[in-house]
Coordinates of C-alpha atoms and ligand atoms in Angstrom, one line a residue:
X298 CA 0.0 0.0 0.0
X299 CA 1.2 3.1 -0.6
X300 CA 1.1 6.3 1.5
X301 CA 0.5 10.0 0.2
X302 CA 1.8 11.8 3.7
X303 CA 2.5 10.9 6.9
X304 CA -0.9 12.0 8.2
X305 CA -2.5 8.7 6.0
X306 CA 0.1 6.8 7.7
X307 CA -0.8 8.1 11.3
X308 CA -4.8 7.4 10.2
X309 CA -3.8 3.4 9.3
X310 CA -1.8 3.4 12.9
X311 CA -4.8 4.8 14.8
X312 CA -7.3 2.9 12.9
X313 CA -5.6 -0.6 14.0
X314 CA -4.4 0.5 17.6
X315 CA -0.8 1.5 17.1
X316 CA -1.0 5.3 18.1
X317 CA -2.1 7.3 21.2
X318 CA -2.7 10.2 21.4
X319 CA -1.5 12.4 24.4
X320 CA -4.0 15.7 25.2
X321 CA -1.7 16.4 27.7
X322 CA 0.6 19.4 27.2
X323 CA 4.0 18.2 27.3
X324 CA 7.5 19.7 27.0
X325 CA 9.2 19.2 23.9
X326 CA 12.3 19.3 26.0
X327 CA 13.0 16.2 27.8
X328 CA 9.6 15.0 28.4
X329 CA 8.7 13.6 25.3
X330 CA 11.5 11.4 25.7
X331 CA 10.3 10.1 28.9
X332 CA 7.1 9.0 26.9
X333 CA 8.9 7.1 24.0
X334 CA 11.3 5.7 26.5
X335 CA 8.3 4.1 28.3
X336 CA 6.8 2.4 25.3
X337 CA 10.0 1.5 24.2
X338 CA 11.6 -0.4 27.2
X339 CA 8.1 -2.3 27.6
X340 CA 6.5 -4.9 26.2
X341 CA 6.6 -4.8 22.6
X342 CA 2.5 -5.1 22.2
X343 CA 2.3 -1.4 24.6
X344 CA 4.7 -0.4 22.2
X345 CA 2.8 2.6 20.0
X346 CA 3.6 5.3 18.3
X347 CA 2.3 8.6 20.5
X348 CA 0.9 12.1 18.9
X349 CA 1.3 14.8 21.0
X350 CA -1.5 17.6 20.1
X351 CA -0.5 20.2 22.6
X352 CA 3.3 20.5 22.9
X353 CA 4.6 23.6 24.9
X354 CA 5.6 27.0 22.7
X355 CA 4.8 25.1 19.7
X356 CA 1.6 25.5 16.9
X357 CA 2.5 21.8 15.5
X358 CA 1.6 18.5 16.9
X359 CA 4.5 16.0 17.1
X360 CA 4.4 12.5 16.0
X361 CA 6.9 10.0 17.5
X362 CA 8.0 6.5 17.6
X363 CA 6.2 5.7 14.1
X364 CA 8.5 2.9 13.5
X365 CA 9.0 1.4 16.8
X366 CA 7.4 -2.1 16.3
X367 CA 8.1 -4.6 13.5
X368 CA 4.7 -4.4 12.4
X369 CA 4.3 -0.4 12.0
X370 CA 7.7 -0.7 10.3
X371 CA 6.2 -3.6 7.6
X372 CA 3.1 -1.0 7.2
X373 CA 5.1 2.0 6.4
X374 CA 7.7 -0.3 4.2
X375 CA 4.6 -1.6 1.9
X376 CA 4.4 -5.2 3.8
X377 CA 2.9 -6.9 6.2
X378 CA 6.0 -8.6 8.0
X379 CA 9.3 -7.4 7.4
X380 CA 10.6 -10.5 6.2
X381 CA 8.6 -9.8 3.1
X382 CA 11.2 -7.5 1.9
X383 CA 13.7 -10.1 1.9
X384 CA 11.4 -12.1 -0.3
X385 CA 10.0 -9.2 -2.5
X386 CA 13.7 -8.1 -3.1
X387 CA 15.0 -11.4 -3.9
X388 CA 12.3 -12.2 -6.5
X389 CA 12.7 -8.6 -8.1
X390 CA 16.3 -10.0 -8.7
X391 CA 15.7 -13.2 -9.4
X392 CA 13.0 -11.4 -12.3
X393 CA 16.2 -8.8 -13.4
X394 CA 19.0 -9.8 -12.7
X395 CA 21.2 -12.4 -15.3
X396 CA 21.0 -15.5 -13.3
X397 CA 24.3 -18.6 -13.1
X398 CA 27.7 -18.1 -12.0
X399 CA 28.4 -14.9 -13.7
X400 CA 30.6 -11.9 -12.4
X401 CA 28.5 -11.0 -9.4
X402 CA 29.9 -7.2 -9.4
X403 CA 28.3 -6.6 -12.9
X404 CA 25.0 -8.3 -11.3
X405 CA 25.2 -5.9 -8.5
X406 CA 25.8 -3.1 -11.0
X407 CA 22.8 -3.6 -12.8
X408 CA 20.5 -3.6 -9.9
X409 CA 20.2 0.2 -10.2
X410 CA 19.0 -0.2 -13.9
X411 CA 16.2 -3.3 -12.1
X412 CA 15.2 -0.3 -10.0
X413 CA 15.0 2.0 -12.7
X414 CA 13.6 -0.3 -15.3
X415 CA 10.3 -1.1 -13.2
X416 CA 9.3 2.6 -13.3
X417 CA 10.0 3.9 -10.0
X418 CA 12.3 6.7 -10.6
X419 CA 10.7 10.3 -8.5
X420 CA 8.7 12.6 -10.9
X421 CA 8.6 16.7 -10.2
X422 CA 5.4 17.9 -9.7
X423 CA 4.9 22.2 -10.2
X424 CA 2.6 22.3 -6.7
X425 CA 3.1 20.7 -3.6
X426 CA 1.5 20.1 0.0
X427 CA 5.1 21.2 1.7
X428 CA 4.9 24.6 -0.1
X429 CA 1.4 25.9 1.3
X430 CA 3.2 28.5 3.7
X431 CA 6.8 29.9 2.4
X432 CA 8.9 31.8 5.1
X433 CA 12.1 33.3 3.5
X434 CA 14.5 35.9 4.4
X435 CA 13.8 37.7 7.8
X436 CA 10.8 35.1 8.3
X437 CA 12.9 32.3 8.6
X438 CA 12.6 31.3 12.2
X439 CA 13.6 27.7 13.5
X440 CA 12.0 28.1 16.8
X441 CA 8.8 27.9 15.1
X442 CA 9.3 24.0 14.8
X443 CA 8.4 22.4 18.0
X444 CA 12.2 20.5 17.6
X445 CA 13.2 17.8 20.4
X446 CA 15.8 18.7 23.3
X447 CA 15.9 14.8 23.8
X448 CA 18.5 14.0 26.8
X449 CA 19.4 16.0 30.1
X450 CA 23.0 17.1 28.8
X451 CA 22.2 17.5 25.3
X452 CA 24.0 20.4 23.8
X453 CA 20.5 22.1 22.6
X454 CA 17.8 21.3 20.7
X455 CA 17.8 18.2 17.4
X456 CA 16.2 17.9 14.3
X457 CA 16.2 14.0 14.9
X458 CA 14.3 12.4 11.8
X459 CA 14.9 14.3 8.8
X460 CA 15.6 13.8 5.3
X461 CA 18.6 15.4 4.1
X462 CA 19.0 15.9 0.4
X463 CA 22.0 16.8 -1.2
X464 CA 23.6 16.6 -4.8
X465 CA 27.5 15.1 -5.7
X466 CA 29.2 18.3 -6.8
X467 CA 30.7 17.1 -9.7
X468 CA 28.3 13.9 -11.2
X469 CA 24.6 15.8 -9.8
X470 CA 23.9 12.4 -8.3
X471 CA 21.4 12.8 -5.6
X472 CA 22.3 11.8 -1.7
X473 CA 19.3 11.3 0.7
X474 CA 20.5 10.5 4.5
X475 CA 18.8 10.6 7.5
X476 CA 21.7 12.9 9.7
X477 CA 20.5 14.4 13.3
X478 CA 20.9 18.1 12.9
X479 CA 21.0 20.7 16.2
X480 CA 19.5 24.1 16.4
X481 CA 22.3 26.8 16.7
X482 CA 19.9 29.5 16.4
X483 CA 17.4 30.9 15.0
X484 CA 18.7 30.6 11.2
X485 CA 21.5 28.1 11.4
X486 CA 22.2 24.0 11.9
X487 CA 24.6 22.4 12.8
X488 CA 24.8 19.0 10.5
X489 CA 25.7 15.9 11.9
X490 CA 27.0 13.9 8.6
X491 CA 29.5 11.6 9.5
X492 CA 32.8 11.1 7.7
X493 CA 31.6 7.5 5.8
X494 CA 28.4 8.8 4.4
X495 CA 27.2 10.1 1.4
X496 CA 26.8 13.8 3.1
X497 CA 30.0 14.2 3.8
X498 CA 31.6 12.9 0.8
X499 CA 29.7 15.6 -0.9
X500 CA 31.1 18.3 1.0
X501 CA 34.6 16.7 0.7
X502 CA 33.8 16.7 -3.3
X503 CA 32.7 20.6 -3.1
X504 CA 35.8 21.9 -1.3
X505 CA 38.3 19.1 -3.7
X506 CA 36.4 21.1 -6.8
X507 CA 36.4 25.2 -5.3
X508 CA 32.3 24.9 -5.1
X509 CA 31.0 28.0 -3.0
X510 CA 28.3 26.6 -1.6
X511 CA 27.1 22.8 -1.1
X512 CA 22.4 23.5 -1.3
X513 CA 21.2 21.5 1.1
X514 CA 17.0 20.5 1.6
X515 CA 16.3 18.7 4.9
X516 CA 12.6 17.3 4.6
X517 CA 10.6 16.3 7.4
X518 CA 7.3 13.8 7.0
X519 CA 5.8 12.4 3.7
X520 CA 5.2 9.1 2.9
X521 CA 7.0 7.1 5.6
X522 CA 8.9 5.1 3.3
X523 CA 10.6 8.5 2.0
X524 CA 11.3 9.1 5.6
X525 CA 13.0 5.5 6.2
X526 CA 15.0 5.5 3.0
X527 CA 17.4 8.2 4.1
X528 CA 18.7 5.4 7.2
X529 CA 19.1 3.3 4.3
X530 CA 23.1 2.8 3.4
X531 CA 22.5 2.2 -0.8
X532 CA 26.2 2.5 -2.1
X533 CA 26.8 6.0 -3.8
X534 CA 24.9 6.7 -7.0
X535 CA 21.9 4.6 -6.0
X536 CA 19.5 7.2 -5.3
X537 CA 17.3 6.2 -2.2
X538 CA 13.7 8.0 -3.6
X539 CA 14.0 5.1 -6.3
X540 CA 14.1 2.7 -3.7
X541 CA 11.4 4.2 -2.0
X542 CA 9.1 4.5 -4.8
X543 CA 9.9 0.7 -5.6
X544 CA 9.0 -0.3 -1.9
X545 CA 5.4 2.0 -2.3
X546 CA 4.8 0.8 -5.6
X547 CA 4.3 4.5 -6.8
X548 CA 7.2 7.0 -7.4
X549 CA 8.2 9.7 -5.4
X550 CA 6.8 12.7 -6.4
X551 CA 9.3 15.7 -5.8
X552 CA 8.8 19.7 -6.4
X553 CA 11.4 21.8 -6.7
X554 CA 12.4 24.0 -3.6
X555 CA 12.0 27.7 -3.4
X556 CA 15.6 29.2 -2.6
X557 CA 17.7 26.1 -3.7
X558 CA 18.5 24.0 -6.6
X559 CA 17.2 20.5 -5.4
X560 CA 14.0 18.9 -5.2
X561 CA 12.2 17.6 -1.7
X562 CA 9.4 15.5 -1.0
X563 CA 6.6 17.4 -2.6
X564 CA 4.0 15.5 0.4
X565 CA 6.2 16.7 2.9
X566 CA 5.3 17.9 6.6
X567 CA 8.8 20.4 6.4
X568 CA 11.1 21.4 4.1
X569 CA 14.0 23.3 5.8
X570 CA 16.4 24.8 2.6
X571 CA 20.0 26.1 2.7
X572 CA 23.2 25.6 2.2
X573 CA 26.5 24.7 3.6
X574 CA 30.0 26.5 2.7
X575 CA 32.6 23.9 2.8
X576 CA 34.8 23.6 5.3
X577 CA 33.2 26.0 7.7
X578 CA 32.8 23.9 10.8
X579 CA 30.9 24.6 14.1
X580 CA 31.0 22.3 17.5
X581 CA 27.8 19.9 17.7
X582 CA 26.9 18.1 20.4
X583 CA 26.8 16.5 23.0
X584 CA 23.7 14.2 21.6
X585 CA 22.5 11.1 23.8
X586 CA 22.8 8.6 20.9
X587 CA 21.6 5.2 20.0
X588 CA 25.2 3.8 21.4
X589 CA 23.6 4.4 24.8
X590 CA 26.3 7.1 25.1
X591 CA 26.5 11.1 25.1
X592 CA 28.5 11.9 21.7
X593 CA 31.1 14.4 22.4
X594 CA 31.3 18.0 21.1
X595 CA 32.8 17.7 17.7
X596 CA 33.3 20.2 14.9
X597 CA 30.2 19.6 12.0
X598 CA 29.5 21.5 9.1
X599 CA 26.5 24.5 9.4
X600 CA 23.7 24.6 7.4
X601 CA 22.2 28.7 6.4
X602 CA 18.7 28.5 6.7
X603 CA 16.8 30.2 3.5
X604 CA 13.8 29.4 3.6
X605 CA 11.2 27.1 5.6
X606 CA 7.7 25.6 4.1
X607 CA 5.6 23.6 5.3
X608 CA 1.8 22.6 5.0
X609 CA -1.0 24.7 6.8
X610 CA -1.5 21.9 8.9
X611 CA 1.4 20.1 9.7
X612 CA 2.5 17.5 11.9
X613 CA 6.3 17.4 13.0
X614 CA 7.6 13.6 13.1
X615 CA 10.7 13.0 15.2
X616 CA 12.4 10.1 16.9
X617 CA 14.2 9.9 20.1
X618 CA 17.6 7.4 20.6
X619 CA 19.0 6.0 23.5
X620 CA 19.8 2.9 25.4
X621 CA 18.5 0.3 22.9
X622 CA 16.1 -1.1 22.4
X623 CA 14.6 2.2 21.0
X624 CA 12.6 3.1 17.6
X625 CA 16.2 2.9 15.3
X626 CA 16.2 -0.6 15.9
X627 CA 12.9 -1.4 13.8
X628 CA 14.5 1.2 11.4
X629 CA 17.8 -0.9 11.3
X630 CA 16.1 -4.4 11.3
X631 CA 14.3 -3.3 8.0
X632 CA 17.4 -2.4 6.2
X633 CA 18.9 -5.6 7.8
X634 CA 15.8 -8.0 6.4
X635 CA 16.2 -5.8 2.8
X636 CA 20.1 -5.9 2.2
X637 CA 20.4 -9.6 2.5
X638 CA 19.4 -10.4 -0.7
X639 CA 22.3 -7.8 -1.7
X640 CA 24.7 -9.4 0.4
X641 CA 24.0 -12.6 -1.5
X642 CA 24.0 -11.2 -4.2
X643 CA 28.3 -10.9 -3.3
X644 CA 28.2 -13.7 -0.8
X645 CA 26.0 -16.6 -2.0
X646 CA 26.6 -18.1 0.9
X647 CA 25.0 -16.1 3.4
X648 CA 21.8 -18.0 5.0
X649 CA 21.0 -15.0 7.5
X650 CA 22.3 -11.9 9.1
X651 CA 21.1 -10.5 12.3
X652 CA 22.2 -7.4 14.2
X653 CA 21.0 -7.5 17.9
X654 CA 20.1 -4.7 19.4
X655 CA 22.8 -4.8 22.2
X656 CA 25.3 -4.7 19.4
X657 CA 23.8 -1.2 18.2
X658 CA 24.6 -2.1 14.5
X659 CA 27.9 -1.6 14.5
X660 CA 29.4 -3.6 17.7
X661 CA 28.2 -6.9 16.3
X662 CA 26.9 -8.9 13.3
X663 CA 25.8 -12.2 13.2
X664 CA 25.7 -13.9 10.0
X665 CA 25.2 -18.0 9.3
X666 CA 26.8 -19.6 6.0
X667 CA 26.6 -22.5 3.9
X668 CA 30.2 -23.5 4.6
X669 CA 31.6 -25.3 1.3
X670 CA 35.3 -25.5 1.7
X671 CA 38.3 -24.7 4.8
X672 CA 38.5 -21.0 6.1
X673 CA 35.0 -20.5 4.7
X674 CA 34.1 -18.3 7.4
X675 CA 37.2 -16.4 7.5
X676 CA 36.5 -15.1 3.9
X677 CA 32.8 -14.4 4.7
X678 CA 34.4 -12.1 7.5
X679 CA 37.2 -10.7 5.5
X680 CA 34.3 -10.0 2.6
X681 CA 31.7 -7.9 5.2
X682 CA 34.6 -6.1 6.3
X683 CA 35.0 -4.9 2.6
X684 CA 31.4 -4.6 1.9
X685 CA 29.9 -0.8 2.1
X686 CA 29.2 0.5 5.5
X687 CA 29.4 -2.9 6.9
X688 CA 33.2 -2.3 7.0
X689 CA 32.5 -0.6 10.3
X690 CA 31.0 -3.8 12.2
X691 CA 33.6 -4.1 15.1
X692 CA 32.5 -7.5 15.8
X693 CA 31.4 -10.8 13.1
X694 CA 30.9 -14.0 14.2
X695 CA 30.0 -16.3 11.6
X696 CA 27.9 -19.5 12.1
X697 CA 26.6 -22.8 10.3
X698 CA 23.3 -22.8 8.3
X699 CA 21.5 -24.6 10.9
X700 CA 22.3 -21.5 13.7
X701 CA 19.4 -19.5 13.7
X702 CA 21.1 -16.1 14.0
X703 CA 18.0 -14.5 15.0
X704 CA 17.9 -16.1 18.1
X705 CA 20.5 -14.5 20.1
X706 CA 20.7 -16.3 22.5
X707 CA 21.1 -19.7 21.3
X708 CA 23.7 -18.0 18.5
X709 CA 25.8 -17.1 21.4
X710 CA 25.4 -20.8 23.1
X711 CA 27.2 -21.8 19.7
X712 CA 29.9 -18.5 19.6
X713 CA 31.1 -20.0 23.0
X714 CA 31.3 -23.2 22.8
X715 CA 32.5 -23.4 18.5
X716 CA 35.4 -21.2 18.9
X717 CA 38.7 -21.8 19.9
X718 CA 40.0 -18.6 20.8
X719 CA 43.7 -19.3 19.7
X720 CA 42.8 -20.6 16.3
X721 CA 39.4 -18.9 15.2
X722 CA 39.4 -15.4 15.6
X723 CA 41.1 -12.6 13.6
X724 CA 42.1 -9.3 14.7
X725 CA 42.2 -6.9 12.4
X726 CA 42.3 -2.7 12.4
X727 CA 40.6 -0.5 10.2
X728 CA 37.8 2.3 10.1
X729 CA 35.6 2.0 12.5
X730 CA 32.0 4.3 13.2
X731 CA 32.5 7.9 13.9
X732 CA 30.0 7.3 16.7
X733 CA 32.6 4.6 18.2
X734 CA 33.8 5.4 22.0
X735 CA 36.0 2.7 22.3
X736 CA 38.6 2.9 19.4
X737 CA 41.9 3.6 20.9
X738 CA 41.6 6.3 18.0
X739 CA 38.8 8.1 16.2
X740 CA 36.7 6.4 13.6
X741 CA 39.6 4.0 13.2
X742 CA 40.5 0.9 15.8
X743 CA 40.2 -2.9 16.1
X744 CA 37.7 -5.4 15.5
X745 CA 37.2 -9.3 15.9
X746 CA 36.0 -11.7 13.4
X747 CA 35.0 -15.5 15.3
X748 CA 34.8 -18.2 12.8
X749 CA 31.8 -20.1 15.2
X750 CA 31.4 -22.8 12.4
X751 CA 31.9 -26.5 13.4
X752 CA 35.8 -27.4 12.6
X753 CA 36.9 -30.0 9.7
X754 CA 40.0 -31.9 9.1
X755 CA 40.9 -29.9 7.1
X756 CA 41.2 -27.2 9.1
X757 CA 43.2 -28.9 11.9
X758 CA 40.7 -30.0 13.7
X759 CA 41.6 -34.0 13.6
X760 CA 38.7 -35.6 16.7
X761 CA 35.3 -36.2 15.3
X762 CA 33.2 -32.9 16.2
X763 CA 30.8 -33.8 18.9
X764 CA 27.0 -34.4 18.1
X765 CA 24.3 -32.3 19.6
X766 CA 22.3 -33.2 22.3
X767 CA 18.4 -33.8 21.0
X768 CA 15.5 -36.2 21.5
X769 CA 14.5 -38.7 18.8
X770 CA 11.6 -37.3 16.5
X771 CA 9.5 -40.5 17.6
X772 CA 9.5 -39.9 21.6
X773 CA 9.1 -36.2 21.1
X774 CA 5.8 -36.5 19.3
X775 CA 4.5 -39.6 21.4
X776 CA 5.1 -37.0 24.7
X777 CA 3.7 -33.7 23.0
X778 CA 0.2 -36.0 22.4
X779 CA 0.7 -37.4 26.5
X780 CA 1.2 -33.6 27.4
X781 CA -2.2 -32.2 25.0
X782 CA -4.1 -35.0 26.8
X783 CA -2.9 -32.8 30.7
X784 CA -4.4 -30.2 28.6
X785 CA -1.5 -28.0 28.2
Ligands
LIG969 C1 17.3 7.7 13.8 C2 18.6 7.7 13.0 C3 19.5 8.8 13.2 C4 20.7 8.8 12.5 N1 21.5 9.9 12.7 C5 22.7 9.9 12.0 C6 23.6 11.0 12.1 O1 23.3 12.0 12.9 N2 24.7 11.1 11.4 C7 25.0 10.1 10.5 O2 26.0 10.1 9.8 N3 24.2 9.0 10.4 C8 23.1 8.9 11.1 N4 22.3 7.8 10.9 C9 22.7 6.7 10.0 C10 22.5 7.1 8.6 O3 21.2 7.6 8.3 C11 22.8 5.9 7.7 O4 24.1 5.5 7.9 C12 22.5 6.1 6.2 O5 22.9 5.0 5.5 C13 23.2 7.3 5.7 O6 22.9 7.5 4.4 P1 24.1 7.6 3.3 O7 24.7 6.2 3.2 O8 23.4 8.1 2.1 O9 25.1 8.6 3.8 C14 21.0 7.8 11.6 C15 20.1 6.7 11.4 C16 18.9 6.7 12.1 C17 18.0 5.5 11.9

């Protein structure tokens, strides 16, 4: 199904119990968080998306915690469970993608032209939603947004679920991302790109070439598949509105902004234009991020306000992180469930990948593998290290098929008592995540790979491996009748 705006998206949520509303007024500073923290440590089915109509100092409503559930982040994603996307991925390149043993790279390169071939590339539309009230100039005002101070010693006030459009300097290739950006006053932001993402290599591009000025849209709302595909890491070039028009079924429908060269959702709640002169830097932070940790003051680029529209009636969607488990994770679990098929598409061999919320994406993956031949784990490591913004994992551990990686718990029983710790672990330094506390340097530091598979011979391991303990197929079924007949 696809989504015009965000307020159809808020109607389906209501309409099958998945919002509340909260008359209450509430302070967007700090106490909003105390709300989504509530329905996010609980039980997943309390866990609701909450629509705050009266939100001190502010003339908007704020929507929060849309995709904190599995099943409200299916709904905005087109499906009913989010292992659909696995499945609806892997068919659309199964349908377009040359099949057999060929050169997987090409395959992967053509998987932009799949996306483009089935229609869903954005069309520009003259009048939109997002440009019903225009404030340029002297009007501009960021205080009229009812924007998030989300933890105690946060350095001010975030922008914490935008859309932030830029364009490559040299090629015009559109970048979407979804980067946190803090209010410095009334007509600046400071913006929180990190040095690995598409952002950032943008404004590294502008200042390599002598660009003035980098224009910069942040949108805020629309369909909520627009608003998920900017968390989405699609390698450079791959422009993430053609991925979300392929996951609604409908393209993207863009209009042009008013003061910059780029083009924003046109079904937008916000659209926040500007632009950033390279290199000018300004401290941001401290955040309370979805490490669990307070990032540290750090120099960011700043973004010049120059104009802010927005519908008549508009509703500000934000998201608060923290101390997992909080709304990202849904957000990450979807990309997780929809990049496997693309990870196979390198790696044939992958079965499953899970990231556990503890491991808050980048600490740990857990992947299992169809192991075919000796050190087959170690090059499934080697190959994730190398593979897009998965380079940044600090942790792999790589399992057999039968592990169900998605099960925690029991993929840990088999980490611990698989590996040897002298022979099946590699230790290796590279990048790491900017947002990383525990580097011994910045954004660059160690990381483990566990090879958790069972040994062969031919990897030195000479006993026989051991057999798992289980019951016989026969006295498990002739007990599960004895125990329906107790009634339970
Ligand atoms: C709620 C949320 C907040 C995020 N905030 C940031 C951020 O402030 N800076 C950043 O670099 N990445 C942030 N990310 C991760 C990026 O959105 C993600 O890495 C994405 O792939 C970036 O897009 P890009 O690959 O086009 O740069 C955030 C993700 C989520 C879900």
């Amino acid at each position: 199904m696809a989504y015009t705006n965000l307020a159809e998206f808020v109607a389906h949520l209501e309409q099958r119990g998945h919002l509340r509303r909260i008359p209450f007024e509430v302070n967007p500073e700090l106490e909003i968080t105390a709300f989504v923290d509530r329905v996010s440590k609980g039980p997943l089915e309390h866990n609701v998306a909450l629509l705050f109509e009266r939100v001190t100092g502010a003339q908007f409503p704020v929507v929060i915690n849309l995709f904190g559930h599995p099943q409200r982040m299916a709904w905005a994603l087109g499906v009913e469970r989010l292992d659909d996307l696995t499945d609806k991925l892997t068919a659309l390149l199964d349908m377009r993608l040359p099949q057999g043993l060929g050169d997987t790279m090409a395959r992967a390169g053509q998987l932009l032209q799949a996306l483009r071939a089935v229609g869903w590339k954005p069309s520009v539309v003259k009048k939109a939603p997002v440009q019903e009230v225009v404030h340029t100039g002297d009007a501009v005002d960021l205080t009229m947004l009812p924007i998030l101070k989300c933890w105690p010693e946060d350095g001010g006030r975030f922008i914490t679920l935008p859309t932030v459009i830029t364009r490559d300097p040299v090629t015009g290739a559109r970048n979407v991302g979804m980067y946190r950006l803090q209010v410095h006053d009334r007509r600046t932001l400071g913006v929180h790109w990190q040095l690995h993402k598409g952002g950032a290599e943008h404004a590294r591009t502008a200042k390599e070439v002598g660009a003035q000025r980098i224009p910069v849209a942040v949108s805020l709302g629309g369909d909520p598949a627009v608003i998920w595909c900017g968390a989405a890491p699609l390698p450079p070039g791959i422009d993430e509105f053609l991925l979300a028009g392929w996951l609604r079924g409908k393209p993207v429908e863009l209009v042009t902004c008013i003061t910059q060269p780029l083009e924003v959702p046109a079904h937008a709640e916000f659209v926040i234009e500007g632009y950033v002169e390279p290199g000018e830097l300004r401290p941001e932070g401290p955040f309370g991020d979805h490490t669990g940790h307070y990032t540290p003051i750090e120099p960011y680029p700043v973004l010049h306000v120059t104009a802010i529209t927005h519908r008549a009636q508009a509703l500000y969607p934000a998201t608060v992180v923290g101390l997992p488990p909080m709304e990202d994770y849904w957000m990450g679990k979807a990309t997780e469930r929809l990049f496997l098929p693309l990870i196979r598409l390198f790696m044939s061999e992958v079965v499953d990948i899970a990231m556990p919320p503890e491991g808050v994406f980048h600490n740990l993956v857990l992947v299992s593998i169809r192991k075919r031949y000796p050190g087959h784990a170690r090059k499934v490591i080697n190959g994730l290290w190398g593979l897009g913004l998965m380079a940044l994992t600090r942790c792999i551990i790589v399992f057999d098929a039968d592990v169900d990686v998605q099960d925690t718990a029991r993929a840990m029983f088999y980490a611990l008592s698989n590996a040897d710790w002298a022979r099946d672990v590699i230790i290796q330094e590279g990048p790491t995540d900017a947002l990383d506390h525990a580097s011994y340097r910045p954004a660059f530091g160690g990381k483990i790979g566990i090879d958790a598979t069972r040994k062969w011979p031919e990897e030195g391991y000479t006993r026989p491996w051991p057999k798992p303990v289980a019951m016989t197929p026969e006295v498990q079924a002739r007990v599960e009748a004895l125990w329906r007949q107790l009634g339970g």
